[in-house]
Amino acid sequence: MKVLFSSDPAQTALWAPELKRRASDEGVAFELFTEDDDVPREEVDVLVLNPITGAKDLKPYAGAKLIQSIWAGVESYLANPTLPDAPPLCRMVEPGLTEGMTDYIVGHVMRHHIGLDKHIRDTANGVWDPTIPPLSRDRTVAVLGLGALGADAAKMLAALRFNVVGWSRSQKSIEGVTCLSGPDGLREALSRGEIIVTIMPLTDDTRHVLDAETLALTPKGAAIINPGRGPLIDDDALLAALASGQIGHATLDVFNEEPLPEAHPFWRHPNVTVTPHIAAETRLSGAAQVVIEQIARLQRGEPLWHIVDRSLGY
C-alpha cells in the first residue's frame, strides 16, 4: 500500500517520521511518500492531505482508496473542483483537537459568565463594584452545532452545571443537554442563549446563520463565542447588533478573511475580543495515530472513521 503525505515542508518534516514510528509500533505496513518523492500519483492508495498547503490538483488521486484530511473542516475540499468522486474523504477527529476546542469554549463561557472583563476594567480604574454573578445553573448557554467538537463542549458545560441548550441539523441526544433541531429549534436555542457558541461546519445552510434576523432573537446583551467558521456570522449584522446593545460582546476566533485585515473594525471594537484562530489545533501525536488506524482499517476491510457526507457538507 502506497501512502502519500502532502503538506508544506515544515509540516512534512514533523509528520513523516511520526507516521513511520507509529506504523512500526502498531505493526501497520505501508510505503510512505512525500511530495518530494517520485511516485506515480495514480498508484497512491491513501492521500493524507493538508487542504491548504498540500496538493491542490486532486484529479491524479481518483484511484485512491482514501483521502484523509489532517484538518477537521472540509469546506475547502468540497469547494475544490478537482476533488474526485470515488475515494472516501475523511475529516480529522482526534482527542487533542477536541479537548483544545472544549478548553477554549469553556474558558470563554466562564469569562463571560462571571463578568471577568468588567472586573479587570473596574479594578484597573479603582472601581469597587461587588456585583455577584448568577450561579452557572441559572445561566443558559446555547451550543449551535453538536458534532464531535460541539457535543464535547456541551457535555463539559453541563458538567459545570450550566443550563445547556444544544442545536443541530438533525436531532441528537446528549445527557444533561436539551437538544433541539430544525428551524424552530434554532430559533428557540437563540431565544434562550445568554451565551451562544457557534461550532457548526460551514455549509450553504449555515453560512450567515447569525444575521440581523437571528441575532434579534437573542436575549438582550447576549454574548457570542465563535470558534467554528468565520462565515457563520454576518459581520455587518453583528456590528449593528453590538452598536444597538442587542449583543453585549463577541469573542471571535475565526473570520471571513484571515489574518483579520488591519483595517477591520473588529480589532478596535470595545466589545469584540479577537483571538488569532487558536481555539483548536490538530495535535500531531493524536492525529498521526488516527491516520495509522485509518490505514489499518482500510487494510483490514473495516469501516473508516468520519467519512464526509458530501451532500451535507460535513
mmCIF file of C-alpha atoms in Angstrom:
data_model
loop_
_atom_site.group_PDB
_atom_site.id
_atom_site.type_symbol
_atom_site.label_atom_id
_atom_site.label_comp_id
_atom_site.label_asym_id
_atom_site.label_seq_id
_atom_site.Cartn_x
_atom_site.Cartn_y
_atom_site.Cartn_z
ATOM 1 C CA MET A 1 0.000 0.000 0.000
ATOM 2 C CA LYS A 2 1.334 3.415 -1.012
ATOM 3 C CA VAL A 3 0.602 6.389 1.268
ATOM 4 C CA LEU A 4 1.427 9.965 0.252
ATOM 5 C CA PHE A 5 1.642 12.738 2.844
ATOM 6 C CA SER A 6 1.055 16.102 1.161
ATOM 7 C CA SER A 7 1.693 19.343 3.033
ATOM 8 C CA ASP A 8 4.274 22.113 3.364
ATOM 9 C CA PRO A 9 7.917 21.118 4.009
ATOM 10 C CA ALA A 10 7.918 22.142 7.675
ATOM 11 C CA GLN A 11 4.848 20.062 8.493
ATOM 12 C CA THR A 12 6.065 17.165 6.385
ATOM 13 C CA ALA A 13 9.314 17.117 8.364
ATOM 14 C CA LEU A 14 7.297 16.571 11.544
ATOM 15 C CA TRP A 15 4.647 14.184 10.244
ATOM 16 C CA ALA A 16 6.674 11.762 8.132
ATOM 17 C CA PRO A 17 8.883 10.383 10.935
ATOM 18 C CA GLU A 18 5.936 10.296 13.356
ATOM 19 C CA LEU A 19 3.823 8.289 10.908
ATOM 20 C CA LYS A 20 6.696 5.867 10.314
ATOM 21 C CA ARG A 21 7.331 5.445 14.024
ATOM 22 C CA ARG A 22 3.697 4.799 14.864
ATOM 23 C CA ALA A 23 3.252 2.434 11.941
ATOM 24 C CA SER A 24 6.225 0.416 13.206
ATOM 25 C CA ASP A 25 4.869 0.412 16.767
ATOM 26 C CA GLU A 26 1.425 -0.742 15.595
ATOM 27 C CA GLY A 27 2.696 -3.264 13.048
ATOM 28 C CA VAL A 28 0.983 -1.494 10.139
ATOM 29 C CA ALA A 29 2.975 -1.920 6.930
ATOM 30 C CA PHE A 30 2.876 0.578 4.060
ATOM 31 C CA GLU A 31 5.212 2.670 1.904
ATOM 32 C CA LEU A 32 5.222 6.354 2.900
ATOM 33 C CA PHE A 33 5.976 9.012 0.297
ATOM 34 C CA THR A 34 6.053 12.798 0.372
ATOM 35 C CA GLU A 35 5.738 15.468 -2.308
ATOM 36 C CA ASP A 36 9.483 15.257 -2.958
ATOM 37 C CA ASP A 37 9.292 11.588 -3.895
ATOM 38 C CA ASP A 38 8.918 10.406 -7.480
ATOM 39 C CA VAL A 39 5.884 8.161 -7.082
ATOM 40 C CA PRO A 40 3.175 7.939 -9.768
ATOM 41 C CA ARG A 41 0.156 9.694 -8.274
ATOM 42 C CA GLU A 42 -2.246 7.228 -9.859
ATOM 43 C CA GLU A 43 -0.600 4.473 -7.773
ATOM 44 C CA VAL A 44 -1.249 6.216 -4.444
ATOM 45 C CA ASP A 45 -3.683 4.265 -2.266
ATOM 46 C CA VAL A 46 -4.029 6.790 0.563
ATOM 47 C CA LEU A 47 -3.594 10.558 0.321
ATOM 48 C CA VAL A 48 -3.020 12.231 3.705
ATOM 49 C CA LEU A 49 -3.572 15.884 2.978
ATOM 50 C CA ASN A 50 -3.301 19.382 4.381
ATOM 51 C CA PRO A 51 -6.019 21.101 2.330
ATOM 52 C CA ILE A 52 -4.282 24.493 2.324
ATOM 53 C CA THR A 53 -0.583 23.765 1.865
ATOM 54 C CA GLY A 54 -0.820 20.327 0.246
ATOM 55 C CA ALA A 55 -1.725 19.219 -3.269
ATOM 56 C CA LYS A 56 -4.325 21.386 -4.995
ATOM 57 C CA ASP A 57 -4.918 19.260 -8.078
ATOM 58 C CA LEU A 58 -6.563 16.106 -6.758
ATOM 59 C CA LYS A 59 -7.544 14.565 -10.099
ATOM 60 C CA PRO A 60 -4.479 12.273 -10.133
ATOM 61 C CA TYR A 61 -5.778 10.618 -6.944
ATOM 62 C CA ALA A 62 -9.083 9.427 -8.402
ATOM 63 C CA GLY A 63 -7.953 5.823 -7.905
ATOM 64 C CA ALA A 64 -7.081 6.256 -4.242
ATOM 65 C CA LYS A 65 -8.976 4.261 -1.644
ATOM 66 C CA LEU A 66 -8.955 7.088 0.921
ATOM 67 C CA ILE A 67 -8.308 10.819 1.162
ATOM 68 C CA GLN A 68 -7.609 11.565 4.821
ATOM 69 C CA SER A 69 -7.616 15.200 5.900
ATOM 70 C CA ILE A 70 -5.425 16.346 8.759
ATOM 71 C CA TRP A 71 -7.957 19.138 9.408
ATOM 72 C CA ALA A 72 -11.418 18.969 10.945
ATOM 73 C CA GLY A 73 -13.003 21.360 8.435
ATOM 74 C CA VAL A 74 -13.718 20.081 4.938
ATOM 75 C CA GLU A 75 -15.259 23.059 3.117
ATOM 76 C CA SER A 76 -12.026 23.746 1.205
ATOM 77 C CA TYR A 77 -12.068 20.180 -0.158
ATOM 78 C CA LEU A 78 -15.686 20.404 -1.222
ATOM 79 C CA ALA A 79 -15.002 23.705 -2.972
ATOM 80 C CA ASN A 80 -12.104 22.163 -4.902
ATOM 81 C CA PRO A 81 -13.381 21.262 -8.397
ATOM 82 C CA THR A 82 -10.640 18.646 -8.792
ATOM 83 C CA LEU A 83 -11.817 16.552 -5.812
ATOM 84 C CA PRO A 84 -12.531 13.106 -7.289
ATOM 85 C CA ASP A 85 -15.894 11.458 -6.628
ATOM 86 C CA ALA A 86 -14.730 7.957 -5.811
ATOM 87 C CA PRO A 87 -12.379 7.982 -2.811
ATOM 88 C CA PRO A 88 -13.947 8.400 0.622
ATOM 89 C CA LEU A 89 -12.978 11.767 2.122
ATOM 90 C CA CYS A 90 -12.443 11.564 5.882
ATOM 91 C CA ARG A 91 -12.126 14.513 8.244
ATOM 92 C CA MET A 92 -9.788 14.578 11.219
ATOM 93 C CA VAL A 93 -11.247 13.933 14.649
ATOM 94 C CA GLU A 94 -8.625 13.411 17.325
ATOM 95 C CA PRO A 95 -8.630 13.855 21.105
ATOM 96 C CA GLY A 96 -6.240 16.813 21.276
ATOM 97 C CA LEU A 97 -8.228 18.853 18.776
ATOM 98 C CA THR A 98 -11.478 18.112 20.607
ATOM 99 C CA GLU A 99 -10.031 18.857 24.030
ATOM 100 C CA GLY A 100 -8.432 22.089 22.827
ATOM 101 C CA MET A 101 -11.727 23.316 21.415
ATOM 102 C CA THR A 102 -13.570 22.457 24.622
ATOM 103 C CA ASP A 103 -10.925 24.254 26.685
ATOM 104 C CA TYR A 104 -11.365 27.386 24.568
ATOM 105 C CA ILE A 105 -15.157 27.307 24.690
ATOM 106 C CA VAL A 106 -15.394 26.606 28.412
ATOM 107 C CA GLY A 107 -12.777 29.245 29.214
ATOM 108 C CA HIS A 108 -14.585 31.988 27.337
ATOM 109 C CA VAL A 109 -18.023 30.912 28.557
ATOM 110 C CA MET A 110 -16.732 31.205 32.120
ATOM 111 C CA ARG A 111 -15.144 34.558 31.307
ATOM 112 C CA HIS A 112 -18.456 35.985 30.132
ATOM 113 C CA HIS A 113 -20.434 34.217 32.848
ATOM 114 C CA ILE A 114 -18.539 35.749 35.771
ATOM 115 C CA GLY A 115 -18.019 39.105 34.045
ATOM 116 C CA LEU A 116 -14.249 38.847 34.095
ATOM 117 C CA ASP A 117 -13.684 41.648 31.573
ATOM 118 C CA LYS A 118 -15.646 44.135 33.690
ATOM 119 C CA HIS A 119 -13.819 43.124 36.861
ATOM 120 C CA ILE A 120 -10.465 43.711 35.158
ATOM 121 C CA ARG A 121 -11.544 47.111 33.841
ATOM 122 C CA ASP A 122 -13.024 48.137 37.184
ATOM 123 C CA THR A 123 -10.029 47.185 39.269
ATOM 124 C CA ALA A 124 -7.659 48.837 36.807
ATOM 125 C CA ASN A 125 -9.628 52.062 37.340
ATOM 126 C CA GLY A 126 -10.040 51.701 41.100
ATOM 127 C CA VAL A 127 -13.747 50.899 40.875
ATOM 128 C CA TRP A 128 -15.233 48.703 43.626
ATOM 129 C CA ASP A 129 -18.392 47.041 42.264
ATOM 130 C CA PRO A 130 -19.284 43.905 44.262
ATOM 131 C CA THR A 131 -21.971 42.723 41.823
ATOM 132 C CA ILE A 132 -22.345 38.955 42.198
ATOM 133 C CA PRO A 133 -22.772 36.880 39.013
ATOM 134 C CA PRO A 134 -25.519 34.263 38.840
ATOM 135 C CA LEU A 135 -24.730 30.636 39.516
ATOM 136 C CA SER A 136 -23.933 28.534 36.474
ATOM 137 C CA ARG A 137 -27.189 26.607 36.909
ATOM 138 C CA ASP A 138 -29.024 29.907 36.374
ATOM 139 C CA ARG A 139 -27.200 30.723 33.138
ATOM 140 C CA THR A 140 -28.261 29.301 29.766
ATOM 141 C CA VAL A 141 -25.603 28.531 27.170
ATOM 142 C CA ALA A 142 -26.673 27.664 23.624
ATOM 143 C CA VAL A 143 -24.242 25.491 21.660
ATOM 144 C CA LEU A 144 -25.044 25.636 17.957
ATOM 145 C CA GLY A 145 -23.552 22.526 16.421
ATOM 146 C CA LEU A 146 -23.410 19.137 18.145
ATOM 147 C CA GLY A 147 -20.799 17.286 16.144
ATOM 148 C CA ALA A 148 -17.759 15.789 17.856
ATOM 149 C CA LEU A 149 -16.441 19.198 18.951
ATOM 150 C CA GLY A 150 -19.731 20.822 19.934
ATOM 151 C CA ALA A 151 -21.002 17.757 21.763
ATOM 152 C CA ASP A 152 -17.859 17.510 23.881
ATOM 153 C CA ALA A 153 -18.068 21.193 24.832
ATOM 154 C CA ALA A 154 -21.783 20.921 25.592
ATOM 155 C CA LYS A 155 -21.202 17.958 27.903
ATOM 156 C CA MET A 156 -18.419 19.768 29.729
ATOM 157 C CA LEU A 157 -20.560 22.884 30.192
ATOM 158 C CA ALA A 158 -23.394 20.726 31.506
ATOM 159 C CA ALA A 159 -20.960 19.119 33.963
ATOM 160 C CA LEU A 160 -20.224 22.650 35.203
ATOM 161 C CA ARG A 161 -23.967 22.955 35.907
ATOM 162 C CA PHE A 162 -24.811 25.388 33.118
ATOM 163 C CA ASN A 163 -28.252 25.076 31.590
ATOM 164 C CA VAL A 164 -27.106 23.911 28.152
ATOM 165 C CA VAL A 165 -29.303 24.050 25.071
ATOM 166 C CA GLY A 166 -27.783 22.389 22.021
ATOM 167 C CA TRP A 167 -28.857 22.685 18.409
ATOM 168 C CA SER A 168 -28.028 20.557 15.379
ATOM 169 C CA ARG A 169 -29.450 19.971 11.917
ATOM 170 C CA SER A 170 -30.708 16.533 12.912
ATOM 171 C CA GLN A 171 -31.930 15.553 16.367
ATOM 172 C CA LYS A 172 -29.283 14.437 18.849
ATOM 173 C CA SER A 173 -29.435 13.044 22.372
ATOM 174 C CA ILE A 174 -26.761 14.143 24.878
ATOM 175 C CA GLU A 175 -27.081 13.537 28.595
ATOM 176 C CA GLY A 176 -27.554 16.770 30.513
ATOM 177 C CA VAL A 177 -28.166 18.822 27.355
ATOM 178 C CA THR A 178 -31.521 19.978 25.972
ATOM 179 C CA CYS A 179 -31.130 19.015 22.310
ATOM 180 C CA LEU A 180 -33.072 20.859 19.633
ATOM 181 C CA SER A 181 -33.080 20.596 15.861
ATOM 182 C CA GLY A 182 -34.560 22.127 12.760
ATOM 183 C CA PRO A 183 -35.513 25.771 12.073
ATOM 184 C CA ASP A 184 -37.866 26.040 15.046
ATOM 185 C CA GLY A 185 -35.241 24.529 17.324
ATOM 186 C CA LEU A 186 -32.656 27.049 16.135
ATOM 187 C CA ARG A 187 -34.961 29.938 16.937
ATOM 188 C CA GLU A 188 -35.657 28.501 20.377
ATOM 189 C CA ALA A 189 -31.958 27.964 21.111
ATOM 190 C CA LEU A 190 -31.152 31.533 20.093
ATOM 191 C CA SER A 191 -34.003 32.955 22.146
ATOM 192 C CA ARG A 192 -32.745 31.170 25.267
ATOM 193 C CA GLY A 193 -28.983 31.520 24.920
ATOM 194 C CA GLU A 194 -27.490 34.181 27.157
ATOM 195 C CA ILE A 195 -24.127 32.928 25.888
ATOM 196 C CA ILE A 196 -24.175 31.496 22.365
ATOM 197 C CA VAL A 197 -21.413 29.284 20.942
ATOM 198 C CA THR A 198 -21.246 28.648 17.187
ATOM 199 C CA ILE A 199 -19.328 25.466 16.368
ATOM 200 C CA MET A 200 -21.040 24.318 13.171
ATOM 201 C CA PRO A 201 -19.492 23.198 9.886
ATOM 202 C CA LEU A 202 -19.709 25.748 7.087
ATOM 203 C CA THR A 203 -22.331 24.779 4.511
ATOM 204 C CA ASP A 204 -24.792 26.665 2.325
ATOM 205 C CA ASP A 205 -27.339 26.267 5.133
ATOM 206 C CA THR A 206 -25.088 27.555 7.927
ATOM 207 C CA ARG A 207 -23.464 30.490 6.127
ATOM 208 C CA HIS A 208 -24.560 33.664 7.978
ATOM 209 C CA VAL A 209 -26.641 31.598 10.375
ATOM 210 C CA LEU A 210 -26.186 34.591 12.676
ATOM 211 C CA ASP A 211 -27.554 37.521 10.711
ATOM 212 C CA ALA A 212 -29.757 40.502 11.537
ATOM 213 C CA GLU A 213 -32.878 38.359 11.849
ATOM 214 C CA THR A 214 -31.422 35.637 14.059
ATOM 215 C CA LEU A 215 -29.357 37.987 16.226
ATOM 216 C CA ALA A 216 -32.590 39.835 17.015
ATOM 217 C CA LEU A 217 -33.932 36.628 18.599
ATOM 218 C CA THR A 218 -31.259 36.512 21.292
ATOM 219 C CA PRO A 219 -31.724 37.826 24.838
ATOM 220 C CA LYS A 220 -30.690 41.472 25.079
ATOM 221 C CA GLY A 221 -26.963 41.707 25.774
ATOM 222 C CA ALA A 222 -26.149 38.091 24.899
ATOM 223 C CA ALA A 223 -22.526 37.100 24.342
ATOM 224 C CA ILE A 224 -21.400 35.349 21.146
ATOM 225 C CA ILE A 225 -18.429 32.972 21.018
ATOM 226 C CA ASN A 226 -17.419 31.810 17.536
ATOM 227 C CA PRO A 227 -14.575 29.273 17.290
ATOM 228 C CA GLY A 228 -16.284 27.487 14.378
ATOM 229 C CA ARG A 229 -16.120 29.202 10.990
ATOM 230 C CA GLY A 230 -15.927 32.916 10.213
ATOM 231 C CA PRO A 231 -18.752 32.978 7.630
ATOM 232 C CA LEU A 232 -21.214 31.573 10.189
ATOM 233 C CA ILE A 233 -21.647 35.240 11.169
ATOM 234 C CA ASP A 234 -22.686 38.200 9.038
ATOM 235 C CA ASP A 235 -20.056 40.743 10.142
ATOM 236 C CA ASP A 236 -22.181 43.800 9.339
ATOM 237 C CA ALA A 237 -25.172 42.379 11.199
ATOM 238 C CA LEU A 238 -23.012 41.608 14.222
ATOM 239 C CA LEU A 239 -21.539 45.119 14.279
ATOM 240 C CA ALA A 240 -25.056 46.575 14.127
ATOM 241 C CA ALA A 241 -26.228 44.298 16.953
ATOM 242 C CA LEU A 242 -23.232 45.337 19.062
ATOM 243 C CA ALA A 243 -23.977 49.009 18.390
ATOM 244 C CA SER A 244 -27.595 48.612 19.496
ATOM 245 C CA GLY A 245 -26.691 46.582 22.593
ATOM 246 C CA GLN A 246 -28.626 43.552 21.334
ATOM 247 C CA ILE A 247 -25.318 41.667 21.548
ATOM 248 C CA GLY A 248 -23.188 42.593 24.544
ATOM 249 C CA HIS A 249 -19.906 41.047 23.444
ATOM 250 C CA ALA A 250 -18.481 38.854 20.691
ATOM 251 C CA THR A 251 -15.434 36.629 21.127
ATOM 252 C CA LEU A 252 -14.253 35.654 17.657
ATOM 253 C CA ASP A 253 -11.519 33.178 16.766
ATOM 254 C CA VAL A 254 -12.331 32.732 13.068
ATOM 255 C CA PHE A 255 -13.037 35.254 10.344
ATOM 256 C CA ASN A 256 -14.162 35.644 6.738
ATOM 257 C CA GLU A 257 -10.610 36.671 5.867
ATOM 258 C CA GLU A 258 -7.550 35.516 7.799
ATOM 259 C CA PRO A 259 -5.410 37.028 9.097
ATOM 260 C CA LEU A 260 -8.056 39.577 10.032
ATOM 261 C CA PRO A 261 -7.312 42.707 7.941
ATOM 262 C CA GLU A 262 -5.691 45.521 9.904
ATOM 263 C CA ALA A 263 -8.489 47.931 8.998
ATOM 264 C CA HIS A 264 -11.316 45.647 10.129
ATOM 265 C CA PRO A 265 -13.473 47.272 12.850
ATOM 266 C CA PHE A 266 -13.373 44.117 14.990
ATOM 267 C CA TRP A 267 -9.800 45.000 16.016
ATOM 268 C CA ARG A 268 -10.780 48.232 17.711
ATOM 269 C CA HIS A 269 -14.304 47.482 18.888
ATOM 270 C CA PRO A 270 -14.537 47.690 22.691
ATOM 271 C CA ASN A 271 -16.988 44.779 22.824
ATOM 272 C CA VAL A 272 -15.167 42.390 20.496
ATOM 273 C CA THR A 273 -12.386 40.021 21.500
ATOM 274 C CA VAL A 274 -10.222 38.810 18.618
ATOM 275 C CA THR A 275 -8.181 35.628 19.009
ATOM 276 C CA PRO A 276 -5.967 34.512 16.082
ATOM 277 C CA HIS A 277 -7.574 31.174 15.104
ATOM 278 C CA ILE A 278 -6.083 29.317 18.048
ATOM 279 C CA ALA A 279 -9.159 27.685 19.587
ATOM 280 C CA ALA A 280 -8.169 24.222 18.433
ATOM 281 C CA GLU A 281 -5.295 22.732 16.512
ATOM 282 C CA THR A 282 -4.615 19.226 15.282
ATOM 283 C CA ARG A 283 -2.092 17.687 17.676
ATOM 284 C CA LEU A 284 0.468 15.626 15.820
ATOM 285 C CA SER A 285 0.645 12.717 18.254
ATOM 286 C CA GLY A 286 -3.091 12.041 18.329
ATOM 287 C CA ALA A 287 -3.672 12.828 14.660
ATOM 288 C CA ALA A 288 -0.850 10.564 13.491
ATOM 289 C CA GLN A 289 -2.393 7.736 15.489
ATOM 290 C CA VAL A 290 -5.745 8.374 13.778
ATOM 291 C CA VAL A 291 -4.082 8.218 10.344
ATOM 292 C CA ILE A 292 -2.348 4.935 11.171
ATOM 293 C CA GLU A 293 -5.608 3.445 12.453
ATOM 294 C CA GLN A 294 -7.436 4.581 9.319
ATOM 295 C CA ILE A 295 -4.835 2.883 7.129
ATOM 296 C CA ALA A 296 -5.063 -0.279 9.256
ATOM 297 C CA ARG A 297 -8.865 -0.254 8.999
ATOM 298 C CA LEU A 298 -8.600 0.121 5.239
ATOM 299 C CA GLN A 299 -6.192 -2.812 5.048
ATOM 300 C CA ARG A 300 -8.483 -4.960 7.202
ATOM 301 C CA GLY A 301 -11.571 -4.023 5.196
ATOM 302 C CA GLU A 302 -13.212 -2.353 8.199
ATOM 303 C CA PRO A 303 -15.385 0.785 8.056
ATOM 304 C CA LEU A 304 -13.429 4.041 8.010
ATOM 305 C CA TRP A 305 -13.927 6.755 10.585
ATOM 306 C CA HIS A 306 -15.534 10.153 9.983
ATOM 307 C CA ILE A 307 -16.386 9.840 6.291
ATOM 308 C CA VAL A 308 -17.681 13.143 4.926
ATOM 309 C CA ASP A 309 -21.233 13.133 3.571
ATOM 310 C CA ARG A 310 -20.618 15.347 0.586
ATOM 311 C CA SER A 311 -24.326 16.046 0.128
ATOM 312 C CA LEU A 312 -24.461 17.563 3.615
ATOM 313 C CA GLY A 313 -21.084 19.261 3.506
ATOM 314 C CA TYR A 314 -19.570 17.600 6.594
#
